[in-house]
Amino acid sequence: MSIASHDTASTPLPHPSSAQDAAAEPGREAPIADWVTIEDLDRDPFPIYARMRAEAPVHWVPAINRYMVVGFDACHEVEQDADRFSADEEGSLMKRSMGHSMLRKDDPEHQIDRASYGSTLRPATIKNVWMEIFAKNHRTWMDHLLAAGPGADFVWDYAAPYTADNLRLIMGFHSATQEDMQRWSQTLINGTGNYADDPEVWAQAERSSAEVDAAIDEMIPYLLRHPDASLLSGLASMPIPMEAIRANLKMTIGGGLNEPRDVLATTVWALLNRPEQLAAVQADPSLWGAAFEESVRWVAPIGMYPRQVTQATVLDGIRLPAGAHLGIVLGAANRDASRWDNAEEYDLLRPKQAHLAFGGGQHFCAGTWIARAQVAQVSLPAVFAELPGLRLAPPEASVDKGWVFRGMTQMPVAW
Ligand code: HEM
């Protein structure tokens, strides 16, 4: 979810040297990773994460004005303990951009919003309703890619419109287009990361927010008359405050589009660079699920999300003061060498092992089944079946980028 960024304004936060209230606790202070820069993270975070993990599971990182939790065990501990590590972070830019959604609430308030999503994203609805719609959307956007011809960009001519169209219908935005979904998603996400307080970024996020509100107001009366399996149709008849409905839907627009798009393109890129693994999955189609899981482990589409410490505590041996802002770095936890052999490599045949790409605890991703269905069950097998000789054209033109969200930003292909 695009929601999961380090989305607070950059006010000074407690850090190790001012951690008076943590002084009585056992454990050691977090190392200060003043060598980490946002530019380096954006280009390639993985060597940085490897160095950080080797030194300590938690670091204070001045460049992002928060602690980065990079060890698998430490990330897992945070996810499982919402009393010590709250999702309701003070100063959240996400709340300003999208409203107060379930993602920034703790139980019991969070659970009310989460339950309001009903059965829309669950396996039975996927099987009975969404699979057919995903297959239809695949056809539309595969035909678009074919018409664009060799040299087309796999991300922008196929993966992005395909996943945006899927999300549009899952959410019930029948009056919108997939382009609207992409624009809303990106501008709302940009708001959640607007540390520079750029007025133009706020203006775009506010415009999208108003457009989403208008689409919701337009669709609710229609869906009350013509109910379907979508989120908005279910919410239309529920006793949930409109404010929460709007915030949750904006968060889901931000969070349900980039990640399926990014895992789809990253998996294709990984396989095209590893012909022996592509041959293995083509020989045994039951491996498409493993190709997907290994992809989200290897490059977590949500690289980091925020939490705030509620009381002075010790996390995997590192002291943290009350109020400290944390970045839970899934992108680093998922390559922890204490958990995976050869963790930096993509290997779809590696032994099955739970990863953290979908988070955990109360906020475990509500869209995991739907992401797997549209990417691993519908799209990946069809892409490789319908584009014989698919290749990166040329390989060096592909670009992978980002750390809070990471994916392919450019991927010209031929077949
Ligand atoms: C590969 C694709 C995806 C990945 C890797 C992913 C990852 C995540 C992660 C890490 C979180 C937890 C963030 C946090 O705790 O701050 C999350 C939450 C969530 N995701 Fe996803 N997501 C994906 C696809 C989707 C899709 C397709 C949808 C909806 C159609 C979706 C809906 C949600 C919702 C509603 C939440 C909030 C759950 C809660 O707060 O209880 N996700 N996702």
Coordinates of C-alpha atoms and ligand atoms in Angstrom, one line a residue:
M1 CA 0.0 0.0 0.0
S2 CA 1.2 3.3 -1.0
I3 CA 0.0 4.4 2.3
A4 CA 2.8 2.8 4.1
S5 CA 5.3 5.5 3.7
H6 CA 7.4 7.3 6.4
D7 CA 4.6 9.9 6.3
T8 CA 5.2 12.4 9.1
A9 CA 6.3 16.0 8.9
S10 CA 10.0 16.4 9.7
T11 CA 9.7 17.9 13.2
P12 CA 12.6 17.0 15.5
L13 CA 12.0 13.6 17.0
P14 CA 13.5 11.9 20.1
H15 CA 16.7 10.1 19.2
P16 CA 19.2 8.0 21.1
S17 CA 21.2 10.8 22.7
S18 CA 18.1 12.4 24.2
A19 CA 16.5 9.1 25.3
Q20 CA 16.4 10.1 29.0
D21 CA 13.3 8.0 29.7
A22 CA 14.9 4.9 28.1
A23 CA 18.1 5.2 30.1
A24 CA 16.9 2.9 32.9
E25 CA 16.1 0.2 30.4
P26 CA 18.6 -2.5 29.5
G27 CA 19.9 -2.8 26.0
R28 CA 22.2 -0.4 24.0
E29 CA 21.6 2.8 22.1
A30 CA 20.9 2.6 18.4
P31 CA 23.9 3.3 16.2
I32 CA 23.6 6.6 14.3
A33 CA 23.5 5.8 10.6
D34 CA 24.6 9.3 9.4
W35 CA 26.1 7.8 6.2
V36 CA 22.6 6.8 4.9
T37 CA 21.2 9.2 2.3
I38 CA 17.7 9.3 0.7
E39 CA 19.3 9.5 -2.8
D40 CA 21.3 6.3 -2.2
L41 CA 18.2 4.5 -0.8
D42 CA 16.2 5.6 -3.8
R43 CA 18.7 4.2 -6.2
D44 CA 19.5 0.9 -4.5
P45 CA 18.7 0.4 -0.8
F46 CA 19.9 -3.2 -0.6
P47 CA 23.6 -2.7 0.1
I48 CA 22.7 -0.1 2.6
Y49 CA 20.3 -2.5 4.4
A50 CA 23.0 -5.3 4.3
R51 CA 25.5 -3.0 6.1
M52 CA 22.8 -1.8 8.6
R53 CA 21.7 -5.4 9.4
A54 CA 25.3 -6.4 10.0
E55 CA 25.7 -3.6 12.6
A56 CA 22.4 -3.6 14.4
P57 CA 18.7 -4.5 13.9
V58 CA 17.7 -0.8 14.6
H59 CA 19.5 2.4 13.7
W60 CA 18.8 6.1 14.2
V61 CA 18.9 7.6 10.6
P62 CA 19.2 11.4 10.6
A63 CA 18.4 11.7 6.9
I64 CA 14.8 10.5 7.5
N65 CA 14.6 11.8 11.1
R66 CA 13.5 8.4 12.5
Y67 CA 14.7 5.0 13.5
M68 CA 14.9 2.4 10.8
V69 CA 14.1 -1.2 12.0
V70 CA 15.9 -3.5 9.5
G71 CA 16.2 -6.9 11.2
F72 CA 13.5 -9.5 10.5
D73 CA 13.0 -10.4 14.2
A74 CA 12.7 -6.8 15.2
C75 CA 10.2 -6.0 12.4
H76 CA 8.2 -9.0 13.3
E77 CA 8.1 -8.0 17.0
V78 CA 6.8 -4.5 16.1
E79 CA 4.0 -6.0 13.9
Q80 CA 2.8 -8.3 16.7
D81 CA 2.7 -5.7 19.5
A82 CA 0.4 -2.8 18.8
D83 CA 0.4 -1.7 22.5
R84 CA 4.0 -0.8 22.3
F85 CA 4.1 0.2 18.6
S86 CA 1.2 2.3 17.5
A87 CA 0.0 2.8 13.9
D88 CA -1.7 6.0 14.9
E89 CA 1.4 8.1 14.4
E90 CA 1.5 11.8 15.4
G91 CA 1.9 14.3 12.6
S92 CA 1.1 11.8 9.9
L93 CA 1.1 13.3 6.5
M94 CA -1.0 10.4 5.3
K95 CA -3.8 11.6 7.5
R96 CA -3.6 15.1 6.0
S97 CA -3.5 13.6 2.4
M98 CA -6.1 10.9 2.7
G99 CA -7.9 11.4 6.1
H100 CA -7.7 9.0 9.1
S101 CA -8.0 5.6 7.6
M102 CA -7.8 2.1 9.2
L103 CA -4.1 2.0 8.5
R104 CA -3.4 4.7 11.0
K105 CA -5.8 3.4 13.7
D106 CA -5.2 0.9 16.4
D107 CA -7.7 -1.7 17.6
P108 CA -10.5 -1.5 18.6
E109 CA -11.2 1.5 16.3
H110 CA -9.2 -0.1 13.5
Q111 CA -11.2 -3.3 13.6
I112 CA -14.5 -1.6 13.0
D113 CA -13.1 -0.1 9.7
R114 CA -11.4 -3.3 8.7
A115 CA -14.6 -5.3 9.2
S116 CA -16.5 -2.8 7.0
Y117 CA -14.6 -4.2 4.0
G118 CA -16.7 -7.3 4.3
S119 CA -16.2 -10.1 1.8
T120 CA -15.1 -8.1 -1.2
L121 CA -11.4 -8.9 -1.0
R122 CA -11.9 -12.5 0.2
P123 CA -11.2 -15.8 -1.7
A124 CA -14.8 -16.8 -2.4
T125 CA -15.6 -13.4 -4.0
I126 CA -12.4 -13.5 -5.9
K127 CA -13.3 -16.9 -7.3
N128 CA -17.0 -16.1 -8.0
V129 CA -16.6 -12.5 -9.2
W130 CA -13.2 -11.0 -9.7
M131 CA -11.4 -13.8 -11.6
E132 CA -13.6 -13.3 -14.6
I133 CA -13.2 -9.5 -14.5
F134 CA -9.4 -9.8 -14.1
A135 CA -9.3 -12.1 -17.2
K136 CA -11.3 -9.6 -19.2
N137 CA -9.1 -6.7 -18.1
H138 CA -6.0 -8.8 -19.0
R139 CA -7.4 -9.2 -22.5
T140 CA -8.0 -5.5 -22.9
W141 CA -4.6 -4.4 -21.8
M142 CA -2.7 -7.3 -23.4
D143 CA -4.4 -6.2 -26.7
H144 CA -3.2 -2.7 -26.0
L145 CA 0.4 -3.9 -25.4
L146 CA 0.2 -6.0 -28.6
A147 CA -1.1 -3.0 -30.6
A148 CA 1.7 -0.9 -29.2
G149 CA 4.2 -3.5 -30.5
P150 CA 7.7 -4.4 -29.6
G151 CA 9.4 -1.5 -27.8
A152 CA 6.3 -0.9 -25.7
D153 CA 6.8 -0.4 -22.0
F154 CA 5.6 -3.4 -20.0
V155 CA 4.9 -1.2 -16.9
W156 CA 3.0 1.7 -18.6
D157 CA 1.4 -0.1 -21.5
Y158 CA 0.2 -3.2 -19.5
A159 CA 0.9 -3.6 -15.8
A160 CA -0.3 -0.2 -14.6
P161 CA -3.5 0.0 -16.6
Y162 CA -4.3 -3.6 -16.0
T163 CA -4.0 -3.3 -12.2
A164 CA -5.7 0.1 -12.1
D165 CA -8.7 -1.2 -14.0
N166 CA -8.9 -4.2 -11.7
L167 CA -8.9 -1.9 -8.6
R168 CA -11.4 0.5 -10.2
L169 CA -14.0 -2.3 -10.4
I170 CA -13.0 -3.9 -7.0
M171 CA -13.7 -0.6 -5.4
G172 CA -16.9 0.2 -7.4
F173 CA -15.8 3.4 -9.2
H174 CA -17.8 2.7 -12.3
S175 CA -17.9 6.3 -13.4
A176 CA -14.1 6.7 -13.3
T177 CA -11.4 5.5 -15.7
Q178 CA -8.2 3.6 -15.0
E179 CA -6.3 6.8 -15.8
D180 CA -8.3 8.5 -13.0
M181 CA -7.3 5.7 -10.6
Q182 CA -3.6 6.1 -11.6
R183 CA -3.7 9.8 -11.1
W184 CA -5.5 9.7 -7.8
S185 CA -3.2 7.0 -6.5
Q186 CA 0.0 8.8 -7.4
T187 CA -1.0 12.2 -6.2
L188 CA -2.5 11.0 -2.9
I189 CA 0.7 9.0 -2.3
N190 CA 2.8 12.1 -3.1
G191 CA 0.9 13.9 -0.4
T192 CA 1.8 11.2 2.2
G193 CA 5.5 11.8 1.4
N194 CA 5.4 15.6 1.1
Y195 CA 8.0 16.4 3.7
A196 CA 9.1 19.4 1.7
D197 CA 5.6 20.8 2.2
D198 CA 5.5 21.6 -1.5
P199 CA 2.2 23.6 -2.1
E200 CA 1.8 22.1 -5.6
V201 CA 2.0 18.6 -4.2
W202 CA -0.7 19.5 -1.6
A203 CA -2.8 21.1 -4.3
Q204 CA -2.7 18.0 -6.5
A205 CA -3.5 15.7 -3.6
E206 CA -6.4 17.9 -2.5
R207 CA -7.7 18.0 -6.1
S208 CA -7.6 14.2 -6.2
S209 CA -9.2 13.9 -2.8
A210 CA -12.1 16.1 -3.9
E211 CA -12.5 14.1 -7.1
V212 CA -12.6 10.8 -5.1
D213 CA -15.2 12.3 -2.8
A214 CA -17.3 13.4 -5.8
A215 CA -17.0 9.9 -7.3
I216 CA -18.1 8.3 -4.0
D217 CA -21.1 10.7 -3.8
E218 CA -22.0 9.9 -7.4
M219 CA -21.6 6.1 -7.0
I220 CA -23.4 5.5 -3.7
P221 CA -27.0 6.2 -4.9
Y222 CA -26.3 4.1 -8.0
L223 CA -24.8 1.2 -6.0
L224 CA -27.7 1.2 -3.6
R225 CA -30.0 0.6 -6.6
H226 CA -27.6 -1.7 -8.4
P227 CA -25.6 -3.5 -5.7
D228 CA -22.5 -5.5 -6.7
A229 CA -19.5 -7.2 -5.1
S230 CA -17.5 -3.9 -4.8
L231 CA -16.2 -2.3 -1.6
L232 CA -18.2 0.9 -2.2
S233 CA -21.4 -1.2 -2.8
G234 CA -20.9 -2.9 0.6
L235 CA -20.0 0.3 2.4
A236 CA -23.0 2.2 0.9
S237 CA -25.4 0.4 3.3
M238 CA -23.2 0.2 6.4
P239 CA -23.4 2.4 9.5
I240 CA -19.9 3.6 9.1
P241 CA -19.2 7.4 9.3
M242 CA -18.8 8.9 5.8
E243 CA -15.5 10.4 6.9
A244 CA -14.1 6.9 7.6
I245 CA -15.4 5.5 4.3
R246 CA -13.7 8.3 2.4
A247 CA -10.4 7.9 4.2
N248 CA -10.4 4.1 3.9
L249 CA -11.2 4.2 0.2
K250 CA -8.5 6.8 -0.5
M251 CA -6.0 4.7 1.4
T252 CA -7.0 1.7 -0.7
I253 CA -6.6 3.7 -3.9
G254 CA -3.1 4.5 -2.7
G255 CA -2.4 1.0 -1.6
G256 CA -4.1 -1.3 -4.0
L257 CA -2.6 -0.2 -7.3
N258 CA 1.2 0.3 -7.2
E259 CA 1.9 -2.9 -5.3
P260 CA 0.3 -5.4 -7.8
R261 CA 1.7 -3.3 -10.6
D262 CA 5.2 -3.4 -9.1
V263 CA 5.2 -7.1 -8.2
L264 CA 4.0 -8.0 -11.7
A265 CA 6.7 -6.1 -13.5
T266 CA 9.4 -7.1 -11.0
T267 CA 8.6 -10.8 -11.4
V268 CA 8.7 -10.5 -15.2
W269 CA 12.0 -8.7 -15.0
A270 CA 13.5 -11.2 -12.6
L271 CA 12.4 -14.2 -14.8
L272 CA 13.6 -12.6 -18.0
N273 CA 17.0 -12.1 -16.4
R274 CA 17.0 -15.8 -15.2
P275 CA 16.1 -18.1 -18.1
E276 CA 16.6 -21.3 -16.1
Q277 CA 14.0 -20.2 -13.5
L278 CA 11.6 -19.0 -16.3
A279 CA 12.0 -22.5 -17.9
A280 CA 11.3 -24.1 -14.5
V281 CA 8.0 -22.2 -14.0
Q282 CA 6.9 -22.7 -17.6
A283 CA 7.5 -26.5 -17.2
D284 CA 5.5 -26.5 -14.0
P285 CA 2.8 -23.9 -13.9
S286 CA 2.1 -24.7 -10.2
L287 CA 5.2 -22.6 -9.5
W288 CA 3.6 -19.2 -10.5
G289 CA 2.6 -18.7 -6.9
A290 CA 6.2 -19.3 -5.7
A291 CA 7.4 -16.9 -8.4
F292 CA 5.1 -14.2 -7.0
E293 CA 6.0 -14.9 -3.3
E294 CA 9.7 -14.8 -4.0
S295 CA 9.3 -11.6 -5.9
V296 CA 7.6 -9.8 -3.0
R297 CA 10.2 -11.2 -0.6
W298 CA 13.1 -10.1 -2.9
V299 CA 11.8 -6.6 -3.6
A300 CA 9.1 -5.7 -1.1
P301 CA 6.7 -3.3 -3.0
I302 CA 6.1 -1.5 0.3
G303 CA 9.6 -1.1 1.5
M304 CA 8.8 0.8 4.7
Y305 CA 5.9 1.8 6.8
P306 CA 5.7 3.9 10.0
R307 CA 5.0 3.1 13.7
Q308 CA 5.3 5.1 16.9
V309 CA 6.7 3.9 20.2
T310 CA 4.1 4.3 23.0
Q311 CA 6.4 3.7 26.0
A312 CA 10.2 3.5 26.5
T313 CA 11.2 0.1 25.5
V314 CA 13.9 -2.2 24.2
L315 CA 13.5 -3.7 20.7
D316 CA 15.9 -6.6 19.8
G317 CA 18.5 -5.2 22.2
I318 CA 18.1 -1.5 21.2
R319 CA 16.7 1.1 23.5
L320 CA 13.9 3.3 22.2
P321 CA 12.4 6.3 23.9
A322 CA 8.6 6.9 24.3
G323 CA 7.3 8.7 21.3
A324 CA 10.1 7.6 18.9
H325 CA 9.1 7.4 15.3
L326 CA 10.0 4.1 13.5
G327 CA 10.3 3.0 9.9
I328 CA 9.6 -0.7 9.7
V329 CA 11.8 -1.6 6.7
L330 CA 10.2 -4.7 5.1
G331 CA 12.6 -4.3 2.2
A332 CA 15.5 -5.0 4.6
A333 CA 13.7 -7.6 6.9
N334 CA 12.9 -9.7 3.8
R335 CA 16.6 -10.1 3.0
D336 CA 17.8 -11.0 6.5
A337 CA 20.5 -13.6 6.0
S338 CA 19.7 -15.2 9.4
R339 CA 16.4 -16.3 7.8
W340 CA 17.2 -16.9 4.1
D341 CA 20.3 -18.5 2.5
N342 CA 21.6 -16.4 -0.4
A343 CA 18.9 -13.8 0.6
E344 CA 20.0 -11.1 -1.9
E345 CA 19.2 -13.5 -4.8
Y346 CA 15.8 -14.2 -6.5
D347 CA 15.3 -17.9 -6.3
L348 CA 11.7 -19.1 -6.8
L349 CA 12.8 -22.7 -6.0
R350 CA 14.1 -21.8 -2.5
P351 CA 12.4 -23.6 0.5
K352 CA 9.1 -22.0 1.5
Q353 CA 9.5 -19.5 4.4
A354 CA 7.1 -16.8 5.6
H355 CA 8.2 -13.2 4.6
L356 CA 7.0 -9.8 5.7
A357 CA 6.0 -8.2 2.4
F358 CA 2.3 -8.0 3.4
G359 CA 3.0 -6.8 6.9
G360 CA 1.6 -8.6 10.0
G361 CA -0.5 -8.4 13.1
Q362 CA -3.6 -6.1 13.0
H363 CA -2.8 -4.4 9.7
F364 CA -1.8 -7.5 7.8
C365 CA -2.7 -6.6 4.2
A366 CA -6.4 -7.0 3.4
G367 CA -5.6 -7.4 -0.3
T368 CA -3.1 -10.3 -0.4
W369 CA -5.5 -12.8 -2.0
I370 CA -6.6 -10.3 -4.6
A371 CA -3.0 -9.4 -5.4
R372 CA -2.0 -13.0 -5.8
A373 CA -5.1 -13.8 -7.9
Q374 CA -4.7 -10.9 -10.4
V375 CA -0.9 -11.3 -10.7
A376 CA 0.0 -15.0 -10.1
Q377 CA -3.1 -16.7 -11.3
V378 CA -4.3 -14.5 -14.2
S379 CA -1.5 -12.2 -15.5
L380 CA 1.9 -13.9 -15.2
P381 CA 0.9 -17.2 -16.9
A382 CA -1.0 -15.4 -19.7
V383 CA 1.8 -12.9 -20.4
F384 CA 4.4 -15.6 -20.9
A385 CA 2.0 -17.8 -22.9
E386 CA 0.9 -14.9 -25.2
L387 CA 4.2 -13.2 -25.8
P388 CA 6.6 -16.0 -27.0
G389 CA 10.2 -14.8 -27.0
L390 CA 9.4 -12.0 -24.5
R391 CA 12.6 -10.1 -23.7
L392 CA 13.9 -6.9 -22.3
A393 CA 14.7 -4.6 -25.2
P394 CA 17.3 -3.7 -24.3
P395 CA 18.0 -5.1 -20.8
E396 CA 20.0 -2.0 -19.7
A397 CA 17.0 0.2 -20.4
S398 CA 15.0 -1.3 -17.5
V399 CA 15.0 0.9 -14.4
D400 CA 14.1 -0.3 -10.8
K401 CA 13.8 2.5 -8.3
G402 CA 12.6 3.5 -4.9
W403 CA 12.8 2.3 -1.3
V404 CA 9.6 3.4 0.5
F405 CA 7.9 1.9 -2.6
R406 CA 10.1 0.0 -5.0
G407 CA 9.3 -1.2 -8.5
M408 CA 10.2 -1.0 -12.2
T409 CA 9.7 2.6 -13.5
Q410 CA 10.8 1.8 -17.0
M411 CA 10.8 -1.6 -18.8
P412 CA 10.8 -1.7 -22.6
V413 CA 10.1 -5.2 -24.0
A414 CA 10.0 -7.0 -27.3
W415 CA 8.7 -10.5 -28.3
Ligands
HEM1 C1 1.6 -7.2 -3.8 C2 0.6 -6.4 -3.5 C3 0.5 -5.8 -2.1 C4 1.4 -5.7 -1.1 C5 2.9 -6.1 -1.1 C6 0.7 -5.0 0.1 C7 1.3 -4.7 1.3 C8 0.6 -4.2 2.4 C9 1.2 -4.0 3.7 C10 2.7 -4.1 4.0 C11 0.3 -3.5 4.5 C12 0.4 -3.1 6.0 C13 1.0 -1.7 6.1 C14 1.0 -1.2 7.5 O1 0.9 -2.0 8.4 O2 1.3 0.0 7.7 C15 -1.0 -3.5 3.7 C16 -2.2 -3.1 4.2 C17 -3.4 -3.1 3.5 N1 -3.5 -3.5 2.2 FE1 -2.1 -4.2 1.0 N2 -0.6 -4.8 -0.3 C18 -0.8 -5.3 -1.6 C19 -1.9 -5.3 -2.3 C20 -3.1 -4.8 -1.9 C21 -4.4 -4.7 -2.6 C22 -4.5 -5.2 -4.1 C23 -5.3 -4.2 -1.8 C24 -6.8 -3.9 -2.1 C25 -7.4 -4.1 -3.2 C26 -4.7 -3.9 -0.5 C27 -5.4 -3.4 0.6 C28 -4.8 -3.2 1.8 C29 -5.6 -2.7 2.9 C30 -7.0 -2.3 3.0 C31 -4.6 -2.6 4.0 C32 -4.9 -2.0 5.4 C33 -5.2 -3.2 6.3 C34 -5.4 -2.7 7.8 O3 -5.0 -1.6 8.1 O4 -6.0 -3.5 8.5 N3 -3.4 -4.3 -0.6 N4 -0.7 -4.0 2.5

